[in-house]
């Protein structure tokens, strides 16, 4: 970590916060504070520069037009790429995930370049939109329990050689490629289709980001009663026959 406070950057709450994504910021912030960390939260609107000195960057989901606007602005701003070069952690959901890749389809049906921070690219699914509860088993290297989330996307994301799937779905569409993969990650950059918000349903993901930022293997335990109740409810819902 660059200085004493954990610098938590939320990119574009004005464009990419359609699906309760603020919850992810709140959960990461709270769980860091519960471990006695000072947290400096920096909300970056789309007319502001992305700081390069953050520790953790969160990017949320959005509808197709705000996604295009966010992609255009982030492409003109070197801040996030510089932060990644410096080893910052990035966690992006859905539209944010697509923007991190090489390209996505925008609201006008055009192929639009992304940031190329993850070796993935997104196309537009021809079939039904992927909507609903999702259950996925994470890459064992991440040390996470089963992931629960809610997906809502038309885009399909294809993974290149430079990334690993974040998880394999047992329920839901995930990347939508039909191979059961969900999300992608490399080093400290993560993308997922899981809303929820994902941190509220999977506090271990928030803890993973904090551990990466602190460069530690474990954190003091905190009370997970509320999270566990939500997890149990949503996992049961996902397992209901459609
Ligand atoms: N607009 C994108 C899609 O439909 C992302 C949607 C989202 O962020 N939930 O694929």
PDB file of C-alpha atoms and ligand atoms in Angstrom:
ATOM      1  CA  UNK A   1       0.000   0.000   0.000  1.00  0.00           C
ATOM      2  CA  UNK A   2       1.288   3.410  -0.970  1.00  0.00           C
ATOM      3  CA  UNK A   3       0.650   5.189   2.364  1.00  0.00           C
ATOM      4  CA  UNK A   4      -1.147   4.579   5.618  1.00  0.00           C
ATOM      5  CA  UNK A   5      -4.713   4.802   4.280  1.00  0.00           C
ATOM      6  CA  UNK A   6      -6.252   2.264   1.919  1.00  0.00           C
ATOM      7  CA  UNK A   7      -7.198   4.263  -1.168  1.00  0.00           C
ATOM      8  CA  UNK A   8     -10.460   2.897  -2.537  1.00  0.00           C
ATOM      9  CA  UNK A   9     -11.429   4.384  -5.897  1.00  0.00           C
ATOM     10  CA  UNK A  10     -14.938   4.056  -7.307  1.00  0.00           C
ATOM     11  CA  UNK A  11     -14.909   4.795 -11.010  1.00  0.00           C
ATOM     12  CA  UNK A  12     -17.858   6.682 -12.492  1.00  0.00           C
ATOM     13  CA  UNK A  13     -20.739   6.384 -10.024  1.00  0.00           C
ATOM     14  CA  UNK A  14     -22.611   8.752 -12.385  1.00  0.00           C
ATOM     15  CA  UNK A  15     -22.493   6.279 -15.296  1.00  0.00           C
ATOM     16  CA  UNK A  16     -21.776   2.802 -13.962  1.00  0.00           C
ATOM     17  CA  UNK A  17     -23.930   2.253 -10.913  1.00  0.00           C
ATOM     18  CA  UNK A  18     -27.116   0.843 -12.367  1.00  0.00           C
ATOM     19  CA  UNK A  19     -27.193  -2.430 -10.483  1.00  0.00           C
ATOM     20  CA  UNK A  20     -26.550  -1.573  -6.842  1.00  0.00           C
ATOM     21  CA  UNK A  21     -22.821  -1.334  -7.509  1.00  0.00           C
ATOM     22  CA  UNK A  22     -22.433   1.203  -4.718  1.00  0.00           C
ATOM     23  CA  UNK A  23     -22.914  -1.757  -2.387  1.00  0.00           C
ATOM     24  CA  UNK A  24     -19.524  -3.113  -3.450  1.00  0.00           C
ATOM     25  CA  UNK A  25     -17.819   0.115  -2.424  1.00  0.00           C
ATOM     26  CA  UNK A  26     -19.625   0.151   0.922  1.00  0.00           C
ATOM     27  CA  UNK A  27     -18.740  -3.458   1.712  1.00  0.00           C
ATOM     28  CA  UNK A  28     -15.044  -3.136   0.835  1.00  0.00           C
ATOM     29  CA  UNK A  29     -14.845   0.108   2.825  1.00  0.00           C
ATOM     30  CA  UNK A  30     -16.623  -1.344   5.854  1.00  0.00           C
ATOM     31  CA  UNK A  31     -14.644  -4.573   5.946  1.00  0.00           C
ATOM     32  CA  UNK A  32     -11.381  -2.650   5.705  1.00  0.00           C
ATOM     33  CA  UNK A  33     -12.429  -0.330   8.539  1.00  0.00           C
ATOM     34  CA  UNK A  34     -13.484  -3.328  10.646  1.00  0.00           C
ATOM     35  CA  UNK A  35      -9.860  -4.485  10.364  1.00  0.00           C
ATOM     36  CA  UNK A  36      -8.696  -1.155  11.748  1.00  0.00           C
ATOM     37  CA  UNK A  37      -7.604   0.280   8.412  1.00  0.00           C
ATOM     38  CA  UNK A  38      -7.975   3.898   7.496  1.00  0.00           C
ATOM     39  CA  UNK A  39      -9.878   4.135   4.221  1.00  0.00           C
ATOM     40  CA  UNK A  40      -9.739   7.047   1.833  1.00  0.00           C
ATOM     41  CA  UNK A  41     -12.668   6.644  -0.517  1.00  0.00           C
ATOM     42  CA  UNK A  42     -12.386   8.488  -3.809  1.00  0.00           C
ATOM     43  CA  UNK A  43     -15.494   8.638  -6.002  1.00  0.00           C
ATOM     44  CA  UNK A  44     -14.419   9.657  -9.513  1.00  0.00           C
ATOM     45  CA  UNK A  45     -17.153  11.130 -11.681  1.00  0.00           C
ATOM     46  CA  UNK A  46     -16.854  10.737 -15.431  1.00  0.00           C
ATOM     47  CA  UNK A  47     -15.738  14.390 -15.814  1.00  0.00           C
ATOM     48  CA  UNK A  48     -12.853  13.876 -13.380  1.00  0.00           C
ATOM     49  CA  UNK A  49      -9.435  12.276 -13.906  1.00  0.00           C
ATOM     50  CA  UNK A  50      -8.834   8.777 -12.562  1.00  0.00           C
ATOM     51  CA  UNK A  51      -6.117   9.007  -9.897  1.00  0.00           C
ATOM     52  CA  UNK A  52      -3.071   6.805 -10.420  1.00  0.00           C
ATOM     53  CA  UNK A  53      -2.269   6.210  -6.769  1.00  0.00           C
ATOM     54  CA  UNK A  54      -5.285   4.163  -5.673  1.00  0.00           C
ATOM     55  CA  UNK A  55      -4.932   0.738  -4.093  1.00  0.00           C
ATOM     56  CA  UNK A  56      -8.294  -0.745  -5.137  1.00  0.00           C
ATOM     57  CA  UNK A  57     -10.421   0.413  -8.104  1.00  0.00           C
ATOM     58  CA  UNK A  58     -14.057  -0.662  -8.428  1.00  0.00           C
ATOM     59  CA  UNK A  59     -16.078  -0.321 -11.634  1.00  0.00           C
ATOM     60  CA  UNK A  60     -19.762  -1.194 -11.817  1.00  0.00           C
ATOM     61  CA  UNK A  61     -22.344  -2.154 -14.395  1.00  0.00           C
ATOM     62  CA  UNK A  62     -24.426  -0.003 -16.699  1.00  0.00           C
ATOM     63  CA  UNK A  63     -26.834   0.110 -19.575  1.00  0.00           C
ATOM     64  CA  UNK A  64     -25.431   0.195 -23.086  1.00  0.00           C
ATOM     65  CA  UNK A  65     -25.260   3.982 -23.582  1.00  0.00           C
ATOM     66  CA  UNK A  66     -23.640   4.911 -20.260  1.00  0.00           C
ATOM     67  CA  UNK A  67     -21.269   2.001 -20.886  1.00  0.00           C
ATOM     68  CA  UNK A  68     -20.204   3.564 -24.209  1.00  0.00           C
ATOM     69  CA  UNK A  69     -19.727   6.984 -22.597  1.00  0.00           C
ATOM     70  CA  UNK A  70     -17.711   5.477 -19.763  1.00  0.00           C
ATOM     71  CA  UNK A  71     -15.551   3.541 -22.230  1.00  0.00           C
ATOM     72  CA  UNK A  72     -14.894   6.677 -24.300  1.00  0.00           C
ATOM     73  CA  UNK A  73     -13.857   8.674 -21.248  1.00  0.00           C
ATOM     74  CA  UNK A  74     -11.704   5.963 -19.740  1.00  0.00           C
ATOM     75  CA  UNK A  75      -9.897   5.496 -23.062  1.00  0.00           C
ATOM     76  CA  UNK A  76      -8.915   9.169 -22.988  1.00  0.00           C
ATOM     77  CA  UNK A  77      -7.665   8.940 -19.411  1.00  0.00           C
ATOM     78  CA  UNK A  78      -4.375   7.119 -18.792  1.00  0.00           C
ATOM     79  CA  UNK A  79      -5.027   6.966 -15.027  1.00  0.00           C
ATOM     80  CA  UNK A  80      -6.363   3.450 -14.713  1.00  0.00           C
ATOM     81  CA  UNK A  81      -3.742   1.865 -16.971  1.00  0.00           C
ATOM     82  CA  UNK A  82      -0.978   3.612 -15.013  1.00  0.00           C
ATOM     83  CA  UNK A  83      -2.471   2.406 -11.756  1.00  0.00           C
ATOM     84  CA  UNK A  84      -2.511  -1.176 -13.066  1.00  0.00           C
ATOM     85  CA  UNK A  85       1.130  -0.797 -14.135  1.00  0.00           C
ATOM     86  CA  UNK A  86       1.843   0.231 -10.548  1.00  0.00           C
ATOM     87  CA  UNK A  87       0.193  -2.975  -9.285  1.00  0.00           C
ATOM     88  CA  UNK A  88      -3.208  -1.553  -8.318  1.00  0.00           C
ATOM     89  CA  UNK A  89      -6.148  -3.895  -7.903  1.00  0.00           C
ATOM     90  CA  UNK A  90      -9.123  -3.513 -10.250  1.00  0.00           C
ATOM     91  CA  UNK A  91     -12.454  -5.235  -9.812  1.00  0.00           C
ATOM     92  CA  UNK A  92     -15.025  -4.596 -12.552  1.00  0.00           C
ATOM     93  CA  UNK A  93     -18.592  -5.831 -12.930  1.00  0.00           C
ATOM     94  CA  UNK A  94     -20.504  -6.476 -16.166  1.00  0.00           C
ATOM     95  CA  UNK A  95     -20.318  -3.256 -18.243  1.00  0.00           C
ATOM     96  CA  UNK A  96     -17.130  -2.422 -16.342  1.00  0.00           C
ATOM     97  CA  UNK A  97     -15.765  -5.897 -17.121  1.00  0.00           C
ATOM     98  CA  UNK A  98     -16.544  -5.464 -20.830  1.00  0.00           C
ATOM     99  CA  UNK A  99     -14.808  -2.059 -20.843  1.00  0.00           C
ATOM    100  CA  UNK A 100     -11.630  -3.600 -19.388  1.00  0.00           C
ATOM    101  CA  UNK A 101     -11.401  -5.908 -22.413  1.00  0.00           C
ATOM    102  CA  UNK A 102     -10.258  -5.235 -25.983  1.00  0.00           C
ATOM    103  CA  UNK A 103     -13.692  -4.363 -27.345  1.00  0.00           C
ATOM    104  CA  UNK A 104     -17.435  -4.521 -26.760  1.00  0.00           C
ATOM    105  CA  UNK A 105     -20.608  -3.771 -28.709  1.00  0.00           C
ATOM    106  CA  UNK A 106     -22.076  -0.378 -27.892  1.00  0.00           C
ATOM    107  CA  UNK A 107     -25.662   0.911 -27.821  1.00  0.00           C
ATOM    108  CA  UNK A 108     -25.508   1.634 -31.584  1.00  0.00           C
ATOM    109  CA  UNK A 109     -24.426  -1.908 -32.354  1.00  0.00           C
ATOM    110  CA  UNK A 110     -20.850  -0.779 -33.116  1.00  0.00           C
ATOM    111  CA  UNK A 111     -17.690  -2.605 -32.107  1.00  0.00           C
ATOM    112  CA  UNK A 112     -16.058  -0.230 -29.637  1.00  0.00           C
ATOM    113  CA  UNK A 113     -12.523  -0.453 -28.265  1.00  0.00           C
ATOM    114  CA  UNK A 114     -12.085  -1.060 -24.564  1.00  0.00           C
ATOM    115  CA  UNK A 115      -9.024  -0.507 -22.412  1.00  0.00           C
ATOM    116  CA  UNK A 116      -7.248  -3.789 -23.142  1.00  0.00           C
ATOM    117  CA  UNK A 117      -6.436  -4.296 -19.461  1.00  0.00           C
ATOM    118  CA  UNK A 118      -7.863  -7.823 -19.642  1.00  0.00           C
ATOM    119  CA  UNK A 119      -7.357 -10.168 -22.584  1.00  0.00           C
ATOM    120  CA  UNK A 120     -11.083 -10.563 -23.290  1.00  0.00           C
ATOM    121  CA  UNK A 121     -13.492  -9.233 -25.900  1.00  0.00           C
ATOM    122  CA  UNK A 122     -17.252  -9.023 -25.892  1.00  0.00           C
ATOM    123  CA  UNK A 123     -19.818  -9.635 -28.585  1.00  0.00           C
ATOM    124  CA  UNK A 124     -23.588  -9.317 -28.466  1.00  0.00           C
ATOM    125  CA  UNK A 125     -25.524 -12.486 -27.728  1.00  0.00           C
ATOM    126  CA  UNK A 126     -28.102 -13.432 -30.334  1.00  0.00           C
ATOM    127  CA  UNK A 127     -30.223 -15.363 -27.867  1.00  0.00           C
ATOM    128  CA  UNK A 128     -32.121 -14.331 -24.752  1.00  0.00           C
ATOM    129  CA  UNK A 129     -30.487 -11.909 -22.353  1.00  0.00           C
ATOM    130  CA  UNK A 130     -28.715 -13.661 -19.477  1.00  0.00           C
ATOM    131  CA  UNK A 131     -30.805 -12.644 -16.494  1.00  0.00           C
ATOM    132  CA  UNK A 132     -31.120 -14.323 -13.121  1.00  0.00           C
ATOM    133  CA  UNK A 133     -29.396 -15.771 -10.119  1.00  0.00           C
ATOM    134  CA  UNK A 134     -26.049 -17.342 -10.771  1.00  0.00           C
ATOM    135  CA  UNK A 135     -23.902 -19.762  -8.816  1.00  0.00           C
ATOM    136  CA  UNK A 136     -20.261 -20.363  -9.662  1.00  0.00           C
ATOM    137  CA  UNK A 137     -17.202 -22.195  -8.331  1.00  0.00           C
ATOM    138  CA  UNK A 138     -14.202 -19.856  -8.270  1.00  0.00           C
ATOM    139  CA  UNK A 139     -10.717 -20.601  -9.530  1.00  0.00           C
ATOM    140  CA  UNK A 140      -9.195 -22.578  -6.620  1.00  0.00           C
ATOM    141  CA  UNK A 141      -6.098 -20.358  -6.668  1.00  0.00           C
ATOM    142  CA  UNK A 142      -8.235 -17.504  -5.368  1.00  0.00           C
ATOM    143  CA  UNK A 143      -9.154 -19.306  -2.138  1.00  0.00           C
ATOM    144  CA  UNK A 144     -12.800 -18.228  -2.334  1.00  0.00           C
ATOM    145  CA  UNK A 145     -16.007 -20.084  -1.452  1.00  0.00           C
ATOM    146  CA  UNK A 146     -18.802 -20.583  -4.019  1.00  0.00           C
ATOM    147  CA  UNK A 147     -19.885 -17.317  -5.601  1.00  0.00           C
ATOM    148  CA  UNK A 148     -23.490 -16.162  -5.683  1.00  0.00           C
ATOM    149  CA  UNK A 149     -24.651 -13.293  -7.850  1.00  0.00           C
ATOM    150  CA  UNK A 150     -27.255 -11.896 -10.180  1.00  0.00           C
ATOM    151  CA  UNK A 151     -26.523 -11.446 -13.864  1.00  0.00           C
ATOM    152  CA  UNK A 152     -28.277  -9.183 -16.366  1.00  0.00           C
ATOM    153  CA  UNK A 153     -26.455  -8.810 -19.684  1.00  0.00           C
ATOM    154  CA  UNK A 154     -26.769  -9.240 -23.421  1.00  0.00           C
ATOM    155  CA  UNK A 155     -23.036  -9.225 -23.997  1.00  0.00           C
ATOM    156  CA  UNK A 156     -20.985 -12.399 -24.313  1.00  0.00           C
ATOM    157  CA  UNK A 157     -17.371 -12.306 -23.252  1.00  0.00           C
ATOM    158  CA  UNK A 158     -14.653 -14.394 -24.879  1.00  0.00           C
ATOM    159  CA  UNK A 159     -11.415 -15.115 -23.028  1.00  0.00           C
ATOM    160  CA  UNK A 160      -7.959 -14.902 -24.610  1.00  0.00           C
ATOM    161  CA  UNK A 161      -4.809 -16.724 -23.536  1.00  0.00           C
ATOM    162  CA  UNK A 162      -3.789 -13.902 -21.213  1.00  0.00           C
ATOM    163  CA  UNK A 163      -6.509 -14.472 -18.609  1.00  0.00           C
ATOM    164  CA  UNK A 164      -8.037 -17.268 -16.546  1.00  0.00           C
ATOM    165  CA  UNK A 165     -11.755 -17.670 -15.879  1.00  0.00           C
ATOM    166  CA  UNK A 166     -12.701 -16.283 -12.487  1.00  0.00           C
ATOM    167  CA  UNK A 167     -15.113 -19.170 -11.939  1.00  0.00           C
ATOM    168  CA  UNK A 168     -17.157 -21.960 -13.530  1.00  0.00           C
ATOM    169  CA  UNK A 169     -20.926 -21.603 -13.355  1.00  0.00           C
ATOM    170  CA  UNK A 170     -23.154 -24.337 -12.003  1.00  0.00           C
ATOM    171  CA  UNK A 171     -26.253 -22.145 -12.477  1.00  0.00           C
ATOM    172  CA  UNK A 172     -26.543 -19.225 -14.908  1.00  0.00           C
ATOM    173  CA  UNK A 173     -24.803 -18.004 -18.031  1.00  0.00           C
ATOM    174  CA  UNK A 174     -21.617 -16.299 -16.815  1.00  0.00           C
ATOM    175  CA  UNK A 175     -19.516 -15.253 -19.797  1.00  0.00           C
ATOM    176  CA  UNK A 176     -22.259 -16.633 -22.028  1.00  0.00           C
ATOM    177  CA  UNK A 177     -19.844 -18.553 -24.236  1.00  0.00           C
ATOM    178  CA  UNK A 178     -21.456 -21.901 -23.425  1.00  0.00           C
ATOM    179  CA  UNK A 179     -18.292 -23.306 -21.844  1.00  0.00           C
ATOM    180  CA  UNK A 180     -19.386 -22.542 -18.293  1.00  0.00           C
ATOM    181  CA  UNK A 181     -16.747 -19.907 -17.658  1.00  0.00           C
ATOM    182  CA  UNK A 182     -17.613 -16.832 -15.634  1.00  0.00           C
ATOM    183  CA  UNK A 183     -15.514 -13.681 -15.476  1.00  0.00           C
ATOM    184  CA  UNK A 184     -11.784 -13.406 -16.024  1.00  0.00           C
ATOM    185  CA  UNK A 185      -8.714 -12.399 -14.059  1.00  0.00           C
ATOM    186  CA  UNK A 186      -5.027 -11.866 -14.362  1.00  0.00           C
ATOM    187  CA  UNK A 187      -2.729 -10.819 -11.532  1.00  0.00           C
ATOM    188  CA  UNK A 188      -4.623  -8.010  -9.797  1.00  0.00           C
ATOM    189  CA  UNK A 189      -7.261  -7.275 -12.463  1.00  0.00           C
ATOM    190  CA  UNK A 190     -10.653  -8.990 -12.181  1.00  0.00           C
ATOM    191  CA  UNK A 191     -13.841  -8.898 -14.232  1.00  0.00           C
ATOM    192  CA  UNK A 192     -17.157 -10.608 -13.541  1.00  0.00           C
ATOM    193  CA  UNK A 193     -20.792 -10.698 -14.600  1.00  0.00           C
ATOM    194  CA  UNK A 194     -21.899 -11.069 -10.989  1.00  0.00           C
ATOM    195  CA  UNK A 195     -23.981  -8.248  -9.607  1.00  0.00           C
ATOM    196  CA  UNK A 196     -25.666  -8.705  -6.322  1.00  0.00           C
ATOM    197  CA  UNK A 197     -23.817  -6.588  -5.322  1.00  0.00           C
ATOM    198  CA  UNK A 198     -21.134  -9.245  -5.453  1.00  0.00           C
ATOM    199  CA  UNK A 199     -19.324  -8.049  -2.301  1.00  0.00           C
ATOM    200  CA  UNK A 200     -22.523  -8.179  -0.220  1.00  0.00           C
ATOM    201  CA  UNK A 201     -23.204 -11.728  -1.383  1.00  0.00           C
ATOM    202  CA  UNK A 202     -19.557 -12.791  -1.276  1.00  0.00           C
ATOM    203  CA  UNK A 203     -17.678 -10.837   1.393  1.00  0.00           C
ATOM    204  CA  UNK A 204     -14.678 -13.106   0.801  1.00  0.00           C
ATOM    205  CA  UNK A 205     -14.210 -11.272  -2.508  1.00  0.00           C
ATOM    206  CA  UNK A 206     -13.960  -7.943  -0.678  1.00  0.00           C
ATOM    207  CA  UNK A 207     -11.486  -9.544   1.723  1.00  0.00           C
ATOM    208  CA  UNK A 208      -9.440 -10.900  -1.197  1.00  0.00           C
ATOM    209  CA  UNK A 209      -9.052  -7.384  -2.595  1.00  0.00           C
ATOM    210  CA  UNK A 210      -8.056  -6.026   0.814  1.00  0.00           C
ATOM    211  CA  UNK A 211      -5.530  -8.863   1.303  1.00  0.00           C
ATOM    212  CA  UNK A 212      -4.019  -8.164  -2.110  1.00  0.00           C
ATOM    213  CA  UNK A 213      -3.777  -4.452  -1.275  1.00  0.00           C
ATOM    214  CA  UNK A 214      -2.094  -5.157   2.056  1.00  0.00           C
ATOM    215  CA  UNK A 215      -0.022  -8.035   0.649  1.00  0.00           C
ATOM    216  CA  UNK A 216      -1.096 -10.338   3.486  1.00  0.00           C
ATOM    217  CA  UNK A 217      -2.498 -13.871   3.418  1.00  0.00           C
ATOM    218  CA  UNK A 218      -5.145 -13.479   6.104  1.00  0.00           C
ATOM    219  CA  UNK A 219      -7.276 -10.847   7.821  1.00  0.00           C
ATOM    220  CA  UNK A 220      -8.773 -10.828  11.324  1.00  0.00           C
ATOM    221  CA  UNK A 221     -12.251 -12.413  11.237  1.00  0.00           C
ATOM    222  CA  UNK A 222     -15.356 -10.215  11.332  1.00  0.00           C
ATOM    223  CA  UNK A 223     -19.009 -10.997  11.957  1.00  0.00           C
ATOM    224  CA  UNK A 224     -20.514 -12.497   8.794  1.00  0.00           C
ATOM    225  CA  UNK A 225     -23.993 -13.294  10.129  1.00  0.00           C
ATOM    226  CA  UNK A 226     -25.834 -10.941   7.795  1.00  0.00           C
ATOM    227  CA  UNK A 227     -23.766 -11.906   4.785  1.00  0.00           C
ATOM    228  CA  UNK A 228     -24.226 -15.620   5.501  1.00  0.00           C
ATOM    229  CA  UNK A 229     -28.008 -15.210   5.701  1.00  0.00           C
ATOM    230  CA  UNK A 230     -28.062 -13.426   2.338  1.00  0.00           C
ATOM    231  CA  UNK A 231     -25.759 -16.051   0.814  1.00  0.00           C
ATOM    232  CA  UNK A 232     -27.936 -18.925   2.035  1.00  0.00           C
ATOM    233  CA  UNK A 233     -31.094 -17.282   0.682  1.00  0.00           C
ATOM    234  CA  UNK A 234     -29.629 -16.512  -2.745  1.00  0.00           C
ATOM    235  CA  UNK A 235     -27.859 -19.870  -3.134  1.00  0.00           C
ATOM    236  CA  UNK A 236     -31.164 -21.627  -2.376  1.00  0.00           C
ATOM    237  CA  UNK A 237     -32.940 -19.360  -4.892  1.00  0.00           C
ATOM    238  CA  UNK A 238     -30.382 -20.166  -7.577  1.00  0.00           C
ATOM    239  CA  UNK A 239     -30.842 -23.887  -6.994  1.00  0.00           C
ATOM    240  CA  UNK A 240     -34.633 -23.732  -7.430  1.00  0.00           C
ATOM    241  CA  UNK A 241     -35.684 -25.348 -10.697  1.00  0.00           C
ATOM    242  CA  UNK A 242     -36.638 -22.601 -13.200  1.00  0.00           C
TER     243      UNK A 242
HETATM  244  N1  LIG B   1     -24.817  -3.326 -21.309  1.00  0.00           N
HETATM  245  C1  LIG B   1     -24.073  -4.543 -21.072  1.00  0.00           C
HETATM  246  C2  LIG B   1     -24.777  -5.789 -21.568  1.00  0.00           C
HETATM  247  O1  LIG B   1     -25.970  -5.864 -21.612  1.00  0.00           O
HETATM  248  C3  LIG B   1     -23.729  -4.649 -19.599  1.00  0.00           C
HETATM  249  C4  LIG B   1     -24.945  -4.770 -18.725  1.00  0.00           C
HETATM  250  C5  LIG B   1     -24.628  -4.680 -17.268  1.00  0.00           C
HETATM  251  O2  LIG B   1     -23.720  -3.986 -16.849  1.00  0.00           O
HETATM  252  N2  LIG B   1     -25.404  -5.368 -16.442  1.00  0.00           N
HETATM  253  O3  LIG B   1     -24.112  -6.747 -21.908  1.00  0.00           O
END
